[in-house]
Structures are given as C-alpha cells and as structure tokens.
Short mmCIF file of C-alpha atoms and ligand atoms in Angstrom, two decimals:
data_model
loop_
_atom_site.label_atom_id
_atom_site.label_comp_id
_atom_site.label_asym_id
_atom_site.label_seq_id
_atom_site.Cartn_x
_atom_site.Cartn_y
_atom_site.Cartn_z
CA MET A 1 -24.13 21.65 53.80
CA THR A 2 -21.70 20.71 51.07
CA ALA A 3 -21.78 17.07 50.08
CA LEU A 4 -18.68 15.33 48.78
CA PRO A 5 -19.18 15.03 45.03
CA PRO A 6 -19.10 11.67 43.26
CA GLY A 7 -15.48 10.82 42.46
CA SER A 8 -14.47 11.57 46.06
CA THR A 9 -12.82 8.85 48.11
CA ILE A 10 -14.31 7.27 51.22
CA GLY A 11 -11.71 5.86 53.60
CA MET A 12 -12.89 2.59 55.16
CA MET A 13 -11.37 1.39 58.42
CA GLY A 14 -11.69 -2.40 58.46
CA GLY A 15 -11.58 -4.86 55.59
CA GLY A 16 -14.42 -7.32 56.20
CA GLN A 17 -17.67 -8.05 54.40
CA LEU A 18 -19.38 -4.96 55.83
CA GLY A 19 -16.75 -2.80 54.19
CA ARG A 20 -17.02 -4.83 50.99
CA MET A 21 -20.77 -4.30 50.69
CA THR A 22 -20.34 -0.60 51.54
CA ALA A 23 -17.69 -0.27 48.81
CA LEU A 24 -20.05 -1.87 46.28
CA ALA A 25 -22.79 0.61 47.26
CA ALA A 26 -20.30 3.49 47.10
CA ALA A 27 -19.34 2.51 43.57
CA GLU A 28 -23.02 2.75 42.51
CA LEU A 29 -23.00 6.40 43.52
CA GLY A 30 -19.69 7.07 41.81
CA TYR A 31 -17.47 7.16 44.91
CA ARG A 32 -14.15 5.45 45.37
CA VAL A 33 -13.22 3.50 48.49
CA HIS A 34 -9.76 3.19 50.00
CA VAL A 35 -9.62 0.52 52.71
CA PHE A 36 -7.26 0.40 55.69
CA THR A 37 -6.86 -3.07 57.19
CA PRO A 38 -4.08 -5.27 58.58
CA GLU A 39 -5.36 -8.15 56.44
CA THR A 40 -3.97 -8.94 52.98
CA ASP A 41 -6.53 -9.77 50.26
CA SER A 42 -9.39 -8.74 52.55
CA PRO A 43 -13.03 -9.07 51.40
CA CYS A 44 -13.21 -5.27 51.15
CA ALA A 45 -9.91 -4.76 49.33
CA GLN A 46 -11.06 -7.12 46.58
CA VAL A 47 -13.66 -4.54 45.50
CA CYS A 48 -11.86 -1.29 46.43
CA ASP A 49 -9.99 1.32 44.50
CA LYS A 50 -7.03 1.24 46.91
CA ALA A 51 -5.93 -0.70 49.98
CA THR A 52 -3.52 0.16 52.75
CA VAL A 53 -2.39 -3.01 54.51
CA ALA A 54 -1.01 -1.92 57.86
CA ASP A 55 -1.55 -2.27 61.55
CA TYR A 56 -4.11 0.08 63.14
CA SER A 57 -1.30 1.45 65.33
CA ASP A 58 0.95 2.35 62.35
CA THR A 59 0.85 6.14 62.64
CA ALA A 60 2.73 6.83 59.40
CA ALA A 61 0.28 4.61 57.49
CA LEU A 62 -2.70 6.28 59.21
CA ASP A 63 -1.40 9.75 58.28
CA ALA A 64 -0.84 8.81 54.64
CA PHE A 65 -4.31 7.24 54.52
CA ALA A 66 -5.95 10.34 55.98
CA ARG A 67 -4.25 12.52 53.34
CA ALA A 68 -5.39 10.19 50.55
CA VAL A 69 -9.14 10.12 51.39
CA ASP A 70 -11.92 12.74 51.72
CA VAL A 71 -13.85 11.25 54.65
CA VAL A 72 -13.29 8.26 56.93
CA THR A 73 -15.82 5.69 58.10
CA LEU A 74 -15.52 2.27 59.68
CA GLU A 75 -16.89 -1.22 59.38
CA PHE A 76 -15.08 -2.75 62.35
CA GLU A 77 -15.79 -1.81 65.92
CA ASN A 78 -12.71 -3.02 67.70
CA LEU A 79 -10.42 -0.45 66.14
CA PRO A 80 -8.28 1.50 68.57
CA ALA A 81 -10.21 4.75 69.08
CA ASP A 82 -6.83 6.52 69.19
CA ALA A 83 -6.40 5.67 65.51
CA LEU A 84 -9.65 7.53 64.78
CA ASP A 85 -8.48 10.48 66.90
CA ARG A 86 -5.38 10.67 64.75
CA LEU A 87 -7.35 10.53 61.48
CA THR A 88 -9.71 13.23 62.77
CA LYS A 89 -6.84 15.74 62.76
CA THR A 90 -6.74 15.51 58.96
CA LYS A 91 -10.22 14.46 57.72
CA PRO A 92 -13.78 14.14 59.03
CA VAL A 93 -14.35 10.77 60.73
CA ARG A 94 -17.97 9.62 60.61
CA PRO A 95 -19.04 8.24 63.04
CA SER A 96 -16.63 9.90 65.46
CA ALA A 97 -14.11 8.38 67.85
CA SER A 98 -16.35 9.35 70.79
CA VAL A 99 -19.22 7.23 69.41
CA LEU A 100 -16.81 4.34 68.99
CA ARG A 101 -15.55 4.70 72.57
CA VAL A 102 -19.09 4.23 73.93
CA ALA A 103 -19.95 1.35 71.60
CA GLN A 104 -16.72 -0.48 72.45
CA ASP A 105 -17.56 -0.73 76.13
CA ARG A 106 -20.62 -2.60 77.43
CA LEU A 107 -20.61 -0.58 80.65
CA LEU A 108 -20.49 2.82 78.89
CA GLU A 109 -23.23 1.66 76.48
CA LYS A 110 -25.55 0.74 79.31
CA GLU A 111 -24.79 3.91 81.28
CA PHE A 112 -25.53 5.95 78.17
CA CYS A 113 -28.90 4.20 77.71
CA ARG A 114 -29.81 4.65 81.36
CA ARG A 115 -29.08 8.39 81.21
CA LEU A 116 -31.62 8.64 78.37
CA GLY A 117 -34.19 6.61 80.30
CA ILE A 118 -33.78 3.66 77.92
CA GLY A 119 -34.08 0.21 79.51
CA THR A 120 -31.31 -2.40 79.65
CA ALA A 121 -30.79 -5.61 81.60
CA PRO A 122 -29.87 -4.85 85.22
CA TYR A 123 -26.08 -4.56 85.39
CA ARG A 124 -23.13 -3.91 87.68
CA GLN A 125 -19.49 -3.10 87.01
CA VAL A 126 -17.20 -6.00 88.05
CA ASP A 127 -13.49 -5.52 88.66
CA SER A 128 -12.92 -8.10 91.43
CA LEU A 129 -14.35 -11.26 92.99
CA ALA A 130 -15.86 -9.12 95.76
CA ASP A 131 -17.65 -6.96 93.14
CA LEU A 132 -18.90 -10.11 91.43
CA GLY A 133 -20.26 -11.63 94.64
CA ARG A 134 -22.07 -8.42 95.55
CA ALA A 135 -23.42 -7.94 92.01
CA ALA A 136 -24.72 -11.53 91.73
CA ALA A 137 -26.47 -11.21 95.09
CA GLU A 138 -28.06 -7.88 94.11
CA ILE A 139 -29.18 -8.87 90.61
CA GLY A 140 -30.12 -12.49 91.39
CA ARG A 141 -29.27 -15.52 89.27
CA PRO A 142 -29.20 -16.41 86.47
CA VAL A 143 -26.72 -13.75 85.39
CA VAL A 144 -24.27 -13.29 82.51
CA LEU A 145 -20.71 -12.17 83.13
CA LYS A 146 -19.22 -10.36 80.10
CA THR A 147 -15.97 -8.61 79.34
CA ARG A 148 -16.62 -4.89 78.90
CA ARG A 149 -14.59 -4.77 75.70
CA LEU A 150 -13.76 -6.92 72.67
CA GLY A 151 -16.53 -9.48 73.10
CA TYR A 152 -18.61 -10.55 70.10
CA ASP A 153 -20.71 -13.54 68.99
CA GLY A 154 -20.88 -14.81 72.58
CA LYS A 155 -17.09 -14.66 73.08
CA GLY A 156 -15.95 -13.28 76.41
CA GLN A 157 -19.13 -14.17 78.28
CA VAL A 158 -20.22 -16.79 80.80
CA LYS A 159 -23.76 -17.55 81.97
CA LEU A 160 -24.01 -18.28 85.69
CA ALA A 161 -26.97 -20.34 86.89
CA ALA A 162 -27.83 -20.62 90.58
CA GLY A 163 -24.91 -22.19 92.47
CA ALA A 164 -22.35 -21.88 89.63
CA PRO A 165 -18.95 -20.87 91.08
CA LEU A 166 -18.10 -17.22 90.65
CA ASP A 167 -14.31 -17.47 90.96
CA ALA A 168 -13.96 -19.82 87.96
CA ALA A 169 -16.15 -17.52 85.84
CA LEU A 170 -14.04 -14.50 86.69
CA GLU A 171 -10.81 -16.40 86.02
CA ALA A 172 -12.13 -17.39 82.58
CA LEU A 173 -12.14 -13.67 81.69
CA LYS A 174 -8.43 -13.48 82.62
CA GLY A 175 -8.72 -10.31 84.68
CA ALA A 176 -10.41 -8.24 81.95
CA PRO A 177 -12.72 -5.47 83.24
CA ALA A 178 -16.21 -6.95 83.23
CA ILE A 179 -19.90 -6.31 83.66
CA LEU A 180 -22.49 -8.59 85.24
CA GLU A 181 -25.95 -8.57 83.66
CA GLY A 182 -29.24 -10.05 84.74
CA PHE A 183 -30.33 -12.81 82.35
CA ILE A 184 -33.34 -11.61 80.39
CA ASP A 185 -36.03 -14.18 79.68
CA PHE A 186 -36.77 -12.58 76.32
CA VAL A 187 -39.40 -13.66 73.80
CA LEU A 188 -37.54 -12.18 70.84
CA GLU A 189 -34.22 -10.61 69.98
CA VAL A 190 -34.66 -7.69 67.61
CA SER A 191 -32.60 -4.90 66.11
CA VAL A 192 -33.09 -1.55 64.46
CA ILE A 193 -30.57 0.28 62.30
CA ALA A 194 -30.85 4.04 62.43
CA ALA A 195 -29.12 6.26 59.91
CA ARG A 196 -28.21 9.86 60.72
CA ALA A 197 -27.07 12.39 58.14
CA VAL A 198 -24.64 15.30 58.49
CA ASP A 199 -27.64 17.68 58.83
CA GLY A 200 -28.96 15.66 61.80
CA SER A 201 -31.90 14.05 60.01
CA VAL A 202 -32.54 10.45 61.12
CA LEU A 203 -34.31 7.51 59.49
CA ALA A 204 -34.74 4.16 61.20
CA TYR A 205 -35.19 0.89 59.29
CA PRO A 206 -38.02 -1.39 60.40
CA VAL A 207 -37.46 -3.58 63.44
CA VAL A 208 -36.25 -7.07 62.52
CA GLU A 209 -36.06 -10.34 64.46
CA ASN A 210 -32.68 -12.02 64.90
CA ARG A 211 -32.30 -15.74 65.57
CA HIS A 212 -28.93 -16.98 66.75
CA GLU A 213 -27.28 -20.40 66.56
CA ASN A 214 -24.20 -21.00 68.72
CA HIS A 215 -24.26 -17.29 69.68
CA ILE A 216 -23.88 -16.25 66.02
CA LEU A 217 -26.63 -14.58 64.02
CA ALA A 218 -28.20 -17.25 61.82
CA THR A 219 -31.41 -15.67 60.48
CA THR A 220 -32.96 -12.23 60.28
CA ILE A 221 -36.70 -11.93 59.68
CA ALA A 222 -37.88 -8.58 58.38
CA PRO A 223 -40.07 -7.15 59.70
CA ALA A 224 -40.20 -8.73 63.17
CA ALA A 225 -43.57 -10.13 64.25
CA VAL A 226 -44.02 -7.63 67.08
CA SER A 227 -46.91 -5.41 68.10
CA PRO A 228 -47.08 -1.89 66.62
CA LYS A 229 -46.26 -0.62 70.12
CA VAL A 230 -43.03 -2.64 70.36
CA ALA A 231 -42.06 -1.74 66.78
CA ALA A 232 -42.54 1.96 67.45
CA GLU A 233 -40.64 1.75 70.76
CA ALA A 234 -37.68 -0.08 69.18
CA ARG A 235 -37.43 2.54 66.42
CA ARG A 236 -37.80 5.36 68.90
CA ILE A 237 -34.94 3.95 70.99
CA ALA A 238 -32.60 3.60 67.99
CA THR A 239 -33.43 7.12 66.82
CA ALA A 240 -32.93 8.61 70.29
CA LEU A 241 -29.56 6.87 70.69
CA ALA A 242 -28.33 7.96 67.24
CA GLU A 243 -29.26 11.55 68.09
CA ALA A 244 -27.85 11.54 71.62
CA LEU A 245 -24.57 9.97 70.46
CA ASP A 246 -24.40 12.50 67.61
CA VAL A 247 -23.79 9.67 65.15
CA VAL A 248 -23.12 10.51 61.53
CA GLY A 249 -23.54 7.21 59.71
CA LEU A 250 -25.34 4.15 61.05
CA LEU A 251 -26.18 2.94 64.53
CA ALA A 252 -27.36 -0.66 64.90
CA VAL A 253 -29.16 -1.31 68.17
CA GLU A 254 -29.68 -4.89 69.37
CA MET A 255 -32.57 -5.28 71.80
CA PHE A 256 -34.49 -7.88 73.79
CA VAL A 257 -38.30 -7.91 73.81
CA THR A 258 -39.71 -9.27 77.06
CA ARG A 259 -42.98 -11.12 77.71
CA ASP A 260 -44.52 -7.91 79.04
CA GLU A 261 -43.45 -6.03 75.87
CA ARG A 262 -40.58 -4.08 77.35
CA VAL A 263 -37.77 -3.28 74.91
CA LEU A 264 -34.29 -3.48 76.50
CA VAL A 265 -31.08 -2.49 74.74
CA ASN A 266 -28.37 -5.17 74.64
CA GLU A 267 -25.66 -3.76 72.35
CA LEU A 268 -24.83 -0.86 70.03
CA ALA A 269 -22.79 -1.02 66.82
CA PRO A 270 -21.97 2.24 64.99
CA ARG A 271 -21.62 0.62 61.57
CA PRO A 272 -23.51 -1.57 59.08
CA HIS A 273 -24.91 -4.64 60.83
CA ASN A 274 -25.47 -8.25 59.83
CA SER A 275 -29.18 -7.85 60.63
CA GLY A 276 -29.42 -5.19 57.89
CA HIS A 277 -28.19 -7.27 54.95
CA TRP A 278 -31.77 -7.90 53.81
CA THR A 279 -32.07 -4.16 53.03
CA ILE A 280 -29.93 -4.66 49.89
CA GLU A 281 -32.91 -6.22 48.11
CA GLY A 282 -35.69 -5.42 50.59
CA CYS A 283 -35.55 -1.61 50.80
CA PRO A 284 -35.25 1.31 48.37
CA THR A 285 -31.96 2.27 50.08
CA SER A 286 -29.75 -0.47 51.52
CA GLN A 287 -27.98 0.09 54.84
CA PHE A 288 -24.74 0.27 52.85
CA ALA A 289 -26.00 2.90 50.41
CA GLN A 290 -27.38 4.77 53.42
CA LEU A 291 -23.98 4.78 55.13
CA VAL A 292 -22.42 6.16 51.96
CA ARG A 293 -25.08 8.88 51.78
CA ALA A 294 -24.68 9.79 55.46
CA VAL A 295 -20.90 10.07 55.49
CA THR A 296 -20.62 11.95 52.20
CA GLY A 297 -23.21 14.52 53.28
CA LEU A 298 -25.93 13.42 50.87
CA PRO A 299 -29.59 13.30 51.92
CA LEU A 300 -30.75 9.95 53.32
CA GLY A 301 -32.71 7.60 51.04
CA ALA A 302 -36.07 5.96 51.73
CA VAL A 303 -36.06 3.01 54.12
CA GLU A 304 -39.62 1.64 54.07
CA PRO A 305 -39.33 -1.92 52.70
CA PHE A 306 -40.76 -3.14 49.41
CA THR A 307 -41.74 -6.47 50.93
CA PRO A 308 -40.97 -8.76 53.91
CA ALA A 309 -37.68 -10.64 53.67
CA GLU A 310 -35.60 -13.32 55.33
CA MET A 311 -31.80 -13.36 55.44
CA ARG A 312 -29.77 -16.44 56.33
CA ASN A 313 -26.08 -16.33 57.04
CA LEU A 314 -23.76 -18.86 55.43
CA ILE A 315 -21.43 -19.73 58.28
CA GLY A 316 -18.37 -21.97 57.86
CA ASP A 317 -19.08 -25.03 55.72
CA ALA A 318 -22.63 -23.83 54.91
CA VAL A 319 -21.04 -21.82 52.10
CA HIS A 320 -20.34 -25.07 50.23
CA ASP A 321 -24.06 -25.09 49.48
CA TRP A 322 -23.55 -22.18 47.05
CA PRO A 323 -24.18 -24.16 43.83
CA ARG A 324 -27.66 -25.06 45.04
CA LEU A 325 -28.37 -21.51 46.28
CA VAL A 326 -27.18 -19.82 43.11
CA ALA A 327 -29.49 -22.11 41.14
CA GLU A 328 -32.51 -21.07 43.23
CA PRO A 329 -34.06 -18.41 40.99
CA ALA A 330 -35.39 -16.04 43.64
CA ALA A 331 -32.59 -16.39 46.19
CA HIS A 332 -30.18 -13.46 46.38
CA LEU A 333 -26.79 -14.99 47.11
CA HIS A 334 -23.92 -12.88 48.43
CA LEU A 335 -20.45 -14.37 48.89
CA TYR A 336 -17.72 -12.44 50.67
CA GLY A 337 -14.62 -13.68 48.82
CA LYS A 338 -13.09 -15.42 51.85
CA ALA A 339 -10.78 -18.26 50.86
CA GLU A 340 -11.12 -20.47 53.90
CA ALA A 341 -14.45 -21.65 55.41
CA ARG A 342 -13.40 -21.86 59.07
CA PRO A 343 -16.07 -22.88 61.62
CA GLY A 344 -18.03 -19.84 62.83
CA ARG A 345 -16.74 -17.64 60.00
CA LYS A 346 -19.32 -15.58 58.09
CA MET A 347 -18.73 -16.58 54.47
CA GLY A 348 -21.82 -15.13 52.79
CA HIS A 349 -25.57 -14.76 53.13
CA VAL A 350 -28.72 -15.40 51.18
CA THR A 351 -31.82 -13.20 51.16
CA ARG A 352 -35.26 -14.33 50.07
CA LEU A 353 -38.01 -11.77 49.56
CA LYS A 354 -41.43 -12.90 50.79
CA ARG A 355 -43.92 -11.54 48.31
P1 LIG B 1 -23.99 -10.19 73.11
O1 LIG B 1 -22.57 -10.53 72.79
O2 LIG B 1 -24.15 -9.28 74.27
O3 LIG B 1 -24.76 -9.73 71.90
O4 LIG B 1 -24.67 -11.56 73.54
C1 LIG B 1 -24.79 -12.64 72.63
C2 LIG B 1 -26.11 -13.35 72.84
O5 LIG B 1 -26.19 -13.88 74.18
C3 LIG B 1 -27.32 -12.43 72.71
O6 LIG B 1 -27.70 -12.27 71.37
C4 LIG B 1 -28.34 -13.18 73.56
O7 LIG B 1 -28.89 -14.26 72.83
C5 LIG B 1 -27.51 -13.73 74.69
N1 LIG B 1 -27.49 -12.78 75.83
C6 LIG B 1 -26.56 -11.83 76.04
N2 LIG B 1 -26.84 -11.11 77.14
C7 LIG B 1 -27.99 -11.59 77.65
C8 LIG B 1 -28.81 -11.28 78.77
N3 LIG B 1 -28.49 -10.29 79.63
N4 LIG B 1 -29.93 -11.99 78.94
C9 LIG B 1 -30.28 -13.00 78.09
N5 LIG B 1 -29.53 -13.34 77.02
C10 LIG B 1 -28.41 -12.68 76.79
#
C-alpha cells in the first residue's frame, strides 16, 4: 500500500465545521485541503489551502477539482452521489459513492443492517396512503413516519400516536418516498464511530451517549454508561457495518439501547460525526485525524481514550456565551467561524475532560 505523502492535497466535499476540523487535522500531518462547496466563506474554506465555490452539479468545476486534488473525501452526506461518481473517474473517492448511496436512504440503511442480522426498529416502505395504513396496522402505534432521504435533526419526520390521522402526516412529507418505523422506547441513544483504513483494518471509538434537545444533538457523554455487553455489541455493529459497506474513512452509527439491552441501529453517517468531537482532546487520535489517516492510506492511530469527556454543542444564541467559556481554564472551546447565530445552527462546541 502506498500512502499519499505529506504535501499531498485532500479534496473535501462540503464546507461545514466537520470539514473545517478535518482540514485542521490534515494540516498537522502536513497535508493540504482543497474544499468544494456552494457556500462562500464557508467554515472549512476559512482554514483551507484552496476553495472551489460551485454547485455540486457543476461538472466543469467537479472535473477541475478532481484534477487538482490527490484523493477526495466528504463531510456532507446530502451530496448528489452522481457528483462522487464523476470524481471517481479521476481520483480515489473515500468513502465511495456506493457507501453514500446507502447512507442517504433510510430504507437502504435498514435493509443493509437486516441483511447482516443487525437489529433496527421495525420498518416498512411507504409510497402511498394505502402503504401507510397497512404499515401502521402491522407495526402498531406509536410510529414515526420519515422521509427516506434528506432528513436530519428531526426534519422530515412525524410521530404518530394512536388515533393520529395518517393522511395529514403523509401530506406533510409532500409526496416524498417515506419509511414508517416503530417508535422505540429506548433508555439511551448512543453512537460509535468506526474508522477503516485502505488496508481494511478497522478501529472503533468507544460507545458514547447522545442527548438531544429539540431533535438536535446537545450533549455527548464519553464513554456511555452502558454495560460491557452493550458496549461490545455497539462496537461490533459499527465494525461489521464499516466492513460490509467497504468504507474507507469513517462510519458513524447512531443506535438505540432498549430496556432489555438490545442495540438497534437508527442511522449511518459515512463521515466525521458531531458525537465524535470529544475525541479531539479525549483520544490519542481524533476522529478528524483518523479520517485523514484513512483516506491518505496511512495506518490508523490509537483510539482508546485518555479520560472520560463531555461535549456540549453551542447552538444558535448559545455561542454568545463564548467569553465565559473561553475564560474557563479547562474548557476546550471550538468555534466554527459562522457569522450568523441562527436558531438551531451549530456554531461551536465545548469539551470538558473528566479527570
Ligand atoms: P433521526 O433523524 O432518525 O436521527 O431521528 C432524530 C431523533 O428522533 C432520534 O435521535 C431519536 O431521538 C428520535 N427517533 C427517531 N426515530 C425513532 C424511533 N424509531 N423510535 C424512537 N425515537 C426515534
């Protein structure tokens, strides 16, 4: 295996904070990052060597970008997979377009898990009111109706309690292909980030607990307070999925832990994940440094944490608290360089190590 030497350029699809933190980690290892994003002055571009500002469907811009970089990775999941197909003709794309196609579609994700014998919430494909009626009767309320694609942070989903009208719920999704899921009465939401190198070696970070507010991740607690059995199962699942999907890079797996200690997969993300930000200070190799290592063909770095940690997101106006946070000696403050603190927008995060 020949690794890309330091000085090579990593092409980053997507210009958000995940790309920004990856670019900072890339710089530590001597790599350059060239970002491709439709956004001007993006969080990632602020710390990159070069930026292409163009639409993801701009084929001329994609071709020029592919020629200018040595390998392509991504920090944004809702890219058109066709754009990755096009880049693949010129340079390695890690993870591949086929991984992205699965992770972009809640139905394909669940089918993929099921084929591996990995548990998920019960689900049915829903393309019509008749499908929805049948699915709700089979699964039993409460249920959650979700768009198959382009949903995030609770967008594109409706919870349906007993008696709630089905037609209104389906109309709210405006005809988008959907999936109906059984509502899981979970005790904890957890995630594991697995990293897989070009040579197929895999390392999984410890399982962490994720607490949401208004459907947006608010706090990650590392490690999660789960039994050794649940922790091992969650890491096994993330490792098995990264291998079966043939991921090169990172795979974040969000899971529910039930009262009877079953671990059910909710969502996959083939990129750095908000629940892995604590690894910057908490682990010998951050998730961002690990992504850089994986996509450039370097060996993976150690993932076992130095110490427990807690990460809190700074969402919207919460970022205005930065003067207090930056004055807190042991708080690790990260700000993403976003000008406007809109409600629900991830503006930064703060990690505290629990020694
Ligand atoms: P998602 O966009 O699928 O990650 O869903 C956002 C949040 O909604 C999750 O983090 C859960 O808190 C909740 N949720 C989603 N699906 C289910 C489900 N099938 N059962 C219970 N809670 C769910």
